[in-house]
Amino acid sequence: MTIVELAKSTDSCFIEAEDSQTISRIWFKSKPIDRNFCYRVVQLQLLTDSCDQGYTQADTLNPGSWSWFEVVILPDENSDIPRNKDGKELVWRSHGNRSDSQDVARSPSRFFGKVFDRREEILDSLEVGNVIAVRACVRYPGWINDARNGCLSAKLLSEDIFSPMSWTLGSVLAPNIPDQFENGVFTLVSRTGAHIQASNSEVASFIWFTTPVLDKFIADKIQDVQLFTVAHRQETVSDNVEDKWSWFDLAILDNPEATAPRMKNGRSLVWQSHNVSTNPDNTKLEQGGKLFTSQNDIIKLLEPGNVIGVRVCAQFEKWEMHAHSGRLVVRVSNKGPRRPPSPSTNDWSSIRQEKNDMHKKIKDYLAGRNEGEHSTASIESDLLGKELRADLKYGAGERPLKLLSFDGGGVRGDPHARPCEYFDMMAGTSTGGLIAIMLGRLRMTVDQCIEAYESLASKIFAESIQHQVYDMANTGARYSASALESAIKEIVKKYTGDEDALMRDTSENPCKVFVAAVRADDISNHVATHLRTYTNPNVEKSFADYKIWEAARATSAAPTYFPRIKLGDYEYVDGGLGFNNPVLLLMGEARLYYGFAREFGFLLTFGTGMSPDVSLPPEGKNIFENIKETAGVMEATWEISSDSEQANQIAAMLVKSGHYYRFNVGERIAEKQWVEKVNPNIFEEWFGKHAREVDHFTPEDWANVTINLDDYKAMGTFVQLTEEYMKGEIPRLTECATKLPPKRSE
């Protein structure tokens, strides 16, 4: 047993109260505590050289001791706010600051605070990585806390005081089991509770407790393990969100001090035990996790020196878990060794590397959008960075996927009769989103889609100039939202029988479809939202229960063309504003839904025509700005094909050669460089100027072959340009066509 100096002050601390409110300040704190400290500390005490104001009128007005010190548990070394457990701050009073009630000289004394031991909650509440801090406090006018020096000391045992680091009371080694018994069963328990709260889409986790170190004897004879916990999640769960984002994992660790699971062949050796779906009203209900037997990899992959750890997890903002107690039941056979693990048929290291490459390239692409003026974000893309788990197959061994992507800004045809029968997943933004809904959710043929789009365009873009100016002045948009909604509802009713049909597709083996919209709540960020026809189990919200016409409105709410639409808590604008080419979103979504090990067999993407590079002017914010900016925005909003082609180039690098095809009509203008002889004008001649040669240079660029969103009458001309473009693409079209069959159902 040893006494250690856990923390010591380096400066004095002086605070004075001004009213009846308590004033407190963190004076000094320890370094983050480690596992050994948590398992071996038995006592804790604070010492201070300090004083209050001495006997004054303040004692008469507010009798008592209103200058004192507290011992506080902080979550980490970067925080000054106490940890919260079950709604209570982890703060304990050590001692007051009054030594002599008759002292008027304000002379300091040496104070030895309360000795906190294992009967106190403070030591049971400590977790690895926490920080223990000393807080000086004062209350009521006239009271002060004059802290000169302080020291926090702890008494530690030379060995762990608690299981689970011992199999039995007497030994850290598993005892021999008498021959007459077939099994030995050990119950290993947590020594403290645990709390975790997620702040974003990243998984927040830490190791709660572990088994003792597994020697070769015990590692070879474990037959099954099962976790039981008493825990609850946060009080409420948002509507349309599955109750599964706080859970327990079992993990194989290299040793008891490890904070992360062992890696093998590119995968983290973790297996989910069970979700925590109980609310705070059921704090005494024990939940049993999955029984892992000797046939599970978690048992087969154990090696001497490893430990099995219990990991507490939460994901997505506001999800949290309070774990009160846990017990891990381990059954050890008294017979021969278990069967060795089967060799893996997948190169998980390569799959992990491909996943990380895709995550980095998409992350870099989003970070570099709009030259730093705005950030672009995608929760689905962020989720590509999560670990590969040993308990998931990620689509390994299943047939390669067929994916279809439509850029925003126009309508193009696909030569196949009914694309939804061939493609596993399709996505689109803006009018590309409308096309994806028509071909995928409404199961149209290409001819039906073209007919429906032409009909829709003629109805919504037929307003007179006077009406457009009126709408622009009042809503900031040139065209009526009701006209667009009515036109979409008419199409939806024709193909589903219900104009208010939901995006969620309940038919047998449907093509998965999502359209991208951009949240408009923060003009400095472009946050992509995937409005789906299915539930993606790997994201918090799938947005599949909005009506088809609502999703169509959201993805096509092009600034200055149509007003925003509010769905739930947020307003949405056209997905093309931040993600005109959704191919990278599609690839990320497919990886999350189908699995990182499932190959892309065929990825087809359609652009909407190349255009010269231009920049977008800002959108107007009032009636005068709306009218003034209309001309510029109408010309520029859709001329963002440079970003579309950048996304195309990144996607092409992430798909194996021969599996990626993009068609985007365009007419390239070659780079030009020439010298022109320029004669002086009459005024220049007066001042003696002579003829001079001027160098000219125009870089390689694309001719403007795009059409405005509302210029549906020009689609005939665009079709002719497309047909001319496709004549030069016959070899690629032929190659592409051979990769599309068979249908998904065949």
XYZ file of C-alpha atoms in Angstrom, residues 223-229 273 288-293 327-331:
19
model
C -17.131 -22.352 -24.123
C -19.470 -19.370 -23.964
C -19.835 -15.847 -22.606
C -22.899 -13.706 -21.990
C -23.325 -10.149 -20.720
C -26.134 -9.013 -18.408
C -26.651 -5.320 -17.625
C -24.159 -7.933 -27.225
C -29.445 -10.253 -21.121
C -27.236 -10.019 -24.201
C -26.469 -12.510 -26.938
C -25.018 -15.852 -25.849
C -21.683 -16.280 -27.641
C -20.781 -19.960 -27.890
C -21.986 -8.965 -15.063
C -20.181 -11.111 -17.586
C -20.855 -14.819 -17.205
C -18.067 -17.049 -18.556
C -18.456 -20.837 -18.873
